Short mmCIF file of C-alpha atoms in Angstrom, two decimals:
data_model
loop_
_atom_site.label_atom_id
_atom_site.label_comp_id
_atom_site.label_asym_id
_atom_site.label_seq_id
_atom_site.Cartn_x
_atom_site.Cartn_y
_atom_site.Cartn_z
CA MET H 966 -0.08 0.09 0.02
CA SER H 967 1.16 3.24 -0.82
CA ASP H 968 2.17 5.91 1.55
CA GLU H 969 -0.71 8.72 0.27
CA GLN H 970 -3.21 5.35 0.47
CA GLN H 971 -2.40 4.71 3.96
CA ALA H 972 -2.57 8.43 5.22
CA LEU H 973 -5.75 8.30 3.29
CA ASP H 974 -7.17 5.55 5.13
CA GLU H 975 -6.63 6.64 8.34
CA LEU H 976 -7.96 9.84 7.89
CA VAL H 977 -11.23 8.34 6.43
CA PHE H 978 -10.94 6.10 9.60
CA ILE H 979 -10.67 9.14 12.12
CA ARG H 980 -13.38 10.92 10.31
CA LYS H 981 -15.24 7.58 10.66
CA VAL H 982 -14.80 7.71 14.53
CA ILE H 983 -15.61 10.82 15.15
CA VAL H 984 -18.62 11.14 13.15
CA ASP H 985 -19.83 7.82 14.91
CA SER H 986 -18.95 9.10 18.41
CA ARG H 987 -20.67 12.31 17.89
CA LYS H 988 -23.60 10.43 16.13
CA SER H 989 -24.66 8.42 19.48
CA LEU H 990 -25.24 11.32 21.96
CA GLY H 991 -28.95 11.42 22.65
CA ASP H 992 -31.31 13.33 24.60
CA ASN H 993 -33.96 10.77 26.74
CA GLY H 994 -36.63 14.10 26.60
CA MET H 995 -37.35 13.86 30.18
CA GLY H 996 -37.05 17.48 30.74
CA TYR H 997 -39.51 17.83 28.07
CA ILE H 998 -42.19 15.55 29.58
CA VAL H 999 -41.72 16.71 33.01
CA TRP H 1000 -42.21 20.68 32.49
CA GLY H 1001 -45.01 19.86 29.90
CA VAL H 1002 -46.71 17.97 32.19
CA ILE H 1003 -46.38 20.29 35.19
CA VAL H 1004 -47.60 23.28 32.48
CA VAL H 1005 -50.50 21.55 31.35
CA LEU H 1006 -51.80 20.86 34.70
CA GLY H 1007 -50.98 24.53 35.90
CA LEU H 1008 -52.72 25.51 32.64
CA ILE H 1009 -56.11 22.89 33.53
CA TYR H 1010 -56.33 24.27 36.72
CA THR H 1011 -56.06 27.60 35.76
CA TYR H 1012 -58.94 27.36 33.04
CA LEU H 1013 -61.48 25.67 35.47
CA ASN H 1014 -60.69 28.24 38.33
CA ILE H 1015 -61.61 30.81 36.20
CA SER H 1016 -64.08 29.49 34.15
CA LEU H 1017 -65.99 28.31 36.98
CA LYS H 1018 -65.26 31.15 38.65
CA TRP H 1019 -63.32 29.75 41.98
CA TYR H 1020 -60.77 31.90 41.75
CA PHE H 1021 -59.04 28.89 44.72
CA HIS H 1022 -55.05 29.93 44.86
CA ILE H 1023 -54.11 29.94 41.51
CA ASN H 1024 -50.99 31.38 42.22
CA ILE H 1025 -50.12 29.35 45.04
CA PHE H 1026 -50.86 26.23 42.83
CA TRP H 1027 -48.55 27.90 40.28
CA THR H 1028 -45.87 28.46 42.76
CA LEU H 1029 -45.84 25.28 44.03
CA LEU H 1030 -45.78 23.56 40.46
CA MET H 1031 -42.85 25.46 39.63
CA ALA H 1032 -40.97 25.04 42.91
CA ALA H 1033 -41.68 20.91 42.30
CA GLY H 1034 -40.59 21.32 38.56
CA TRP H 1035 -37.29 23.23 39.43
CA LEU H 1036 -36.69 20.55 42.37
CA TRP H 1037 -37.03 18.05 39.76
CA SER H 1038 -34.85 19.61 37.16
CA ILE H 1039 -32.09 20.37 39.78
CA THR H 1040 -32.04 16.83 41.14
CA TYR H 1041 -32.50 15.08 37.98
CA PHE H 1042 -30.02 16.94 35.83
CA LYS H 1043 -27.24 16.79 38.14
CA GLY H 1044 -27.13 13.09 38.53
CA ARG H 1045 -27.53 12.59 34.97
CA ILE H 1046 -24.70 14.58 34.32
CA ARG H 1047 -22.64 12.78 36.52
CA SER H 1048 -23.80 9.13 34.94
CA LEU H 1049 -23.87 10.32 31.51
CA LYS H 1050 -21.58 7.82 29.38
CA VAL H 1051 -20.43 10.77 27.39
CA SER H 1052 -20.80 14.43 27.57
CA THR H 1053 -20.56 17.07 24.67
CA PHE H 1054 -19.79 20.87 24.34
CA ALA H 1055 -23.00 20.44 22.07
CA GLY H 1056 -25.00 19.22 25.19
CA ARG H 1057 -23.72 21.59 27.44
CA ILE H 1058 -24.62 24.18 24.96
CA ILE H 1059 -28.32 22.70 24.66
CA GLY H 1060 -28.07 22.40 28.67
CA SER H 1061 -27.43 26.44 29.23
CA ILE H 1062 -29.82 27.15 26.81
CA TRP H 1063 -33.08 25.70 28.63
CA LEU H 1064 -31.47 26.45 32.21
CA SER H 1065 -31.60 30.10 30.59
CA ALA H 1066 -35.13 29.70 28.83
CA GLY H 1067 -36.12 28.35 32.15
CA VAL H 1068 -35.22 31.20 34.55
CA GLY H 1069 -36.76 33.53 31.74
CA MET H 1070 -39.94 31.93 31.49
CA THR H 1071 -40.32 31.54 35.07
CA MET H 1072 -39.42 35.37 35.31
CA VAL H 1073 -42.16 36.77 32.77
CA ALA H 1074 -44.63 34.43 34.37
CA PHE H 1075 -44.26 35.54 38.00
CA LEU H 1076 -43.58 39.28 36.84
CA ALA H 1077 -46.46 39.48 35.31
CA THR H 1078 -48.82 37.24 38.00
CA PHE H 1079 -46.96 38.91 41.07
CA ILE H 1080 -45.59 42.36 39.92
CA GLY H 1081 -47.53 43.08 37.10
CA GLY H 1082 -44.48 44.05 34.86
CA VAL H 1083 -46.27 42.21 31.85
CA SER H 1084 -50.20 41.67 31.69
CA GLY H 1085 -51.35 38.41 32.60
CA ASP H 1086 -52.90 37.69 29.01
CA TYR H 1087 -49.58 38.09 27.60
CA VAL H 1088 -47.30 35.43 29.17
CA SER H 1089 -48.26 32.28 27.04
CA PRO H 1090 -47.42 34.10 24.15
CA PHE H 1091 -44.64 35.64 25.50
CA ILE H 1092 -43.68 31.97 26.91
CA ALA H 1093 -44.50 30.50 23.71
CA ILE H 1094 -41.38 33.00 21.94
CA ILE H 1095 -39.10 31.48 24.66
CA LEU H 1096 -39.92 28.25 23.81
CA MET H 1097 -39.67 28.85 20.02
CA MET H 1098 -36.35 30.17 20.21
CA ALA H 1099 -35.16 27.30 22.58
CA TYR H 1100 -36.28 24.82 21.05
CA TYR H 1101 -34.83 26.18 17.51
CA ILE H 1102 -31.59 26.39 18.56
CA SER H 1103 -31.45 23.22 20.12
CA GLY H 1104 -32.87 21.73 17.15
CA VAL H 1105 -29.74 23.18 15.46
CA VAL H 1106 -27.35 22.45 17.63
CA SER H 1107 -28.16 19.06 18.13
CA GLY H 1108 -29.49 18.32 14.88
CA SER H 1109 -32.54 16.87 15.66
CA LYS H 1110 -36.08 17.47 12.89
CA ILE H 1111 -38.21 17.26 15.95
CA LEU H 1112 -37.00 19.64 18.03
CA LYS H 1113 -36.94 22.09 14.50
CA LEU H 1114 -40.38 21.11 14.19
CA ALA H 1115 -41.71 21.97 17.49
CA ALA H 1116 -39.82 25.47 17.53
CA LEU H 1117 -41.97 25.85 14.34
CA GLY H 1118 -45.15 24.91 16.14
CA TRP H 1119 -44.51 27.44 18.77
CA PHE H 1120 -43.46 30.37 16.17
CA PHE H 1121 -47.31 29.62 14.80
CA GLY H 1122 -48.60 29.49 18.27
CA ALA H 1123 -46.93 32.08 19.61
CA ILE H 1124 -48.67 34.36 16.59
CA ILE H 1125 -52.47 32.34 17.58
CA LEU H 1126 -51.93 32.99 21.37
CA PHE H 1127 -51.28 36.79 20.74
CA ILE H 1128 -54.34 36.60 18.57
CA PHE H 1129 -56.52 34.87 21.47
CA SER H 1130 -54.68 37.14 24.42
CA HIS H 1131 -57.64 38.60 25.76
CA GLN H 1132 -59.78 35.37 25.76
CA ILE H 1133 -59.66 32.84 28.47
CA ILE H 1134 -59.34 30.30 25.50
CA ASN H 1135 -55.96 31.26 25.11
CA ILE H 1136 -55.54 29.17 28.44
CA LEU H 1137 -56.49 26.05 26.46
CA LEU H 1138 -54.96 26.64 23.60
CA MET H 1139 -51.77 27.55 25.50
CA ALA H 1140 -52.33 23.66 26.84
CA ILE H 1141 -53.10 22.34 23.41
CA LEU H 1142 -49.76 23.75 22.13
CA MET H 1143 -47.49 22.47 25.29
CA ILE H 1144 -49.24 18.92 24.60
CA CYS H 1145 -48.40 18.97 20.68
CA PHE H 1146 -44.92 20.91 20.60
CA GLN H 1147 -43.50 19.50 24.28
CA LEU H 1148 -44.92 16.52 25.70
CA ILE H 1149 -45.49 14.95 22.45
CA PRO H 1150 -41.45 15.79 21.35
CA GLY H 1151 -40.53 14.91 24.58
CA LEU H 1152 -42.12 11.19 24.67
CA ILE H 1153 -40.87 10.95 20.64
CA LEU H 1154 -37.24 11.66 22.01
CA ASN H 1155 -37.59 9.50 24.83
CA ILE H 1156 -38.61 6.55 22.37
CA GLN H 1157 -35.68 7.42 20.48
CA TYR H 1158 -33.60 7.36 23.54
CA LYS H 1159 -34.49 4.17 24.63
CA LYS H 1160 -34.07 2.65 21.39
CA GLU H 1161 -30.66 3.86 21.24
CA MET H 1162 -29.89 2.73 24.82
CA ALA H 1163 -30.89 -0.65 23.88
CA LYS H 1164 -28.70 -0.88 20.59
CA TYR H 1165 -26.11 0.57 23.03
CA ASN H 1166 -26.47 -2.32 25.70
CA ALA H 1167 -27.04 -5.53 23.21
CA MET J 162 14.03 4.34 2.48
CA PRO J 163 10.15 4.62 2.42
CA GLU J 164 8.66 7.81 1.40
CA PHE J 165 5.77 7.80 4.31
CA ASP J 166 8.16 9.36 7.01
CA TYR J 167 7.53 7.74 10.26
CA GLN J 168 10.18 9.95 11.89
CA ALA J 169 8.03 13.00 11.86
CA ILE J 170 4.72 11.15 12.90
CA ASP J 171 3.58 11.01 16.47
CA GLU J 172 4.69 7.42 16.92
CA LEU J 173 2.14 7.00 20.42
CA ILE J 174 -1.11 8.06 18.46
CA HIS J 175 0.35 6.37 15.13
CA SER J 176 -1.48 2.87 16.39
CA ARG J 177 -5.09 2.36 15.25
CA ILE J 178 -6.12 1.53 18.57
CA ARG J 179 -4.59 4.92 20.24
CA THR J 180 -5.96 6.87 17.01
CA ALA J 181 -9.27 5.55 17.67
CA ILE J 182 -9.10 6.38 21.53
CA MET J 183 -7.93 10.22 20.43
CA ALA J 184 -10.80 10.36 17.62
CA VAL J 185 -13.22 9.66 19.91
CA LEU J 186 -12.25 11.99 22.60
CA ILE J 187 -11.30 14.82 20.32
CA SER J 188 -15.22 14.65 19.34
CA VAL J 189 -16.42 14.99 22.88
CA GLU J 190 -15.88 16.58 26.21
CA ARG J 191 -15.48 13.79 27.67
CA ALA J 192 -16.40 9.85 27.95
CA ASP J 193 -16.56 7.30 30.19
CA PHE J 194 -14.44 4.04 29.52
CA ASN J 195 -17.31 1.62 28.41
CA PHE J 196 -18.20 4.35 25.77
CA ILE J 197 -14.66 4.21 24.66
CA LYS J 198 -14.64 0.62 24.56
CA GLU J 199 -17.41 0.40 22.40
CA LYS J 200 -16.73 2.70 19.74
CA VAL J 201 -13.13 1.27 19.88
CA ASN J 202 -14.23 -2.27 19.83
CA THR J 203 -11.70 -3.37 22.08
CA THR J 204 -11.67 -5.14 25.30
CA ASP J 205 -11.20 -4.04 28.69
CA GLY J 206 -7.69 -5.16 29.38
CA ASN J 207 -6.63 -3.98 25.76
CA LEU J 208 -8.31 -0.41 26.23
CA SER J 209 -6.53 0.04 29.60
CA VAL J 210 -2.82 -0.45 28.63
CA HIS J 211 -3.45 1.90 25.49
CA LEU J 212 -5.59 4.79 27.83
CA LYS J 213 -2.15 4.53 30.34
CA LYS J 214 0.27 5.40 27.62
CA LEU J 215 -1.77 8.25 25.91
CA GLU J 216 -2.23 9.71 29.78
CA ASP J 217 1.79 8.91 30.35
CA ALA J 218 2.62 11.39 27.29
CA GLY J 219 -0.26 13.81 28.68
CA TYR J 220 -2.64 13.26 26.26
CA LEU J 221 -5.55 12.48 28.21
CA GLU J 222 -6.55 13.05 31.69
CA ILE J 223 -8.16 9.82 33.63
CA SER J 224 -10.48 10.21 36.53
CA LYS J 225 -12.42 7.61 38.58
CA GLU J 226 -15.52 8.11 40.30
CA PHE J 227 -18.20 6.06 42.11
CA ILE J 228 -21.69 6.75 41.30
CA ASP J 229 -24.51 4.39 42.66
CA ARG J 230 -21.72 2.68 44.43
CA LYS J 231 -20.62 1.79 40.99
CA PRO J 232 -16.96 2.82 39.96
CA LYS J 233 -16.78 5.06 36.44
CA THR J 234 -13.99 5.99 34.66
CA ASN J 235 -14.15 9.35 32.73
CA CYS J 236 -11.70 10.55 29.99
CA ARG J 237 -10.52 13.74 28.82
CA ILE J 238 -8.38 14.77 25.99
CA THR J 239 -6.10 17.23 27.58
CA GLU J 240 -4.56 20.81 25.56
CA LYS J 241 -1.63 18.90 24.80
CA GLY J 242 -3.13 15.73 23.40
CA THR J 243 -5.00 18.20 21.06
CA ARG J 244 -2.33 19.59 20.00
CA ALA J 245 -0.72 16.61 19.03
CA PHE J 246 -3.47 15.14 17.17
CA ASP J 247 -3.72 18.20 15.51
CA ALA J 248 -0.28 17.95 14.42
CA TYR J 249 -0.68 14.10 13.66
CA ILE J 250 -3.63 14.96 11.11
CA ARG J 251 -1.66 17.81 9.72
CA HIS J 252 1.00 14.95 8.95
CA LEU J 253 -1.15 12.84 7.13
CA GLU J 254 -3.09 15.32 4.94
CA SER J 255 0.63 16.71 4.33
CA LEU J 256 1.29 13.38 2.86
CA LEU J 257 -1.65 13.39 0.81
CA MET J 258 -0.66 16.84 -0.50
CA LYS J 259 2.27 15.90 -2.14
#
């Protein structure tokens, strides 16, 4: 074998190993699922309270839900990062995006409801915009089509939520968007991850 | 004398398994022992020997920790290792440009 051929084979081999190593790193979707469930629960509770005129501790309910969500996230992701077989720069970027998006959404929601800096009517569309950005960047960085599609869903969702921002249906629309573009993508990612892990452990 | 200049090439990286280890670690931030083993398709003992050689050369950092009472060995490439691997790739590319 000539030296050039040997060098070329070596480079092809290195490229194959690098591509293969980068490929086998998936998101298990748990963050999307858990937060999706939390927010849908909060939205249904809020909708029932307003439509049935109970007005029964909506803010406290949301505070408890958010506290539970953050507590779960901190505990779960701390353990997960340590136990991961591999960590990448892309994974760190995606983690940072979601941490900042989560803090941003919590701030928007609490500023609106407690301090009144943002009209409560606009909480959902603003959150939809933050989600659209976070999903899009995550989708591009990870090369995930599902996440990019979710971003597209949140883009149109934000427009719809702005249109219906002064109506009670807005709460139900947000819940539907959460199920379609947060819960379902999370479940798809979870199924894909389980398949990947089964292959890895085989 | 062969055209392929083995004098200039990094002998430590120039072995199929060590090249593969370096290629895995250059593409991630950190990887555990089992992940590398699966990617380079080798045995525990063989991988340990080669990891040790790369660690001794300062190309890798190896750390051990316990997670749920199970030992976990993490490897990451060092700055020196990144530079060496980069030089190795450039050397291979230069051979193609001759």
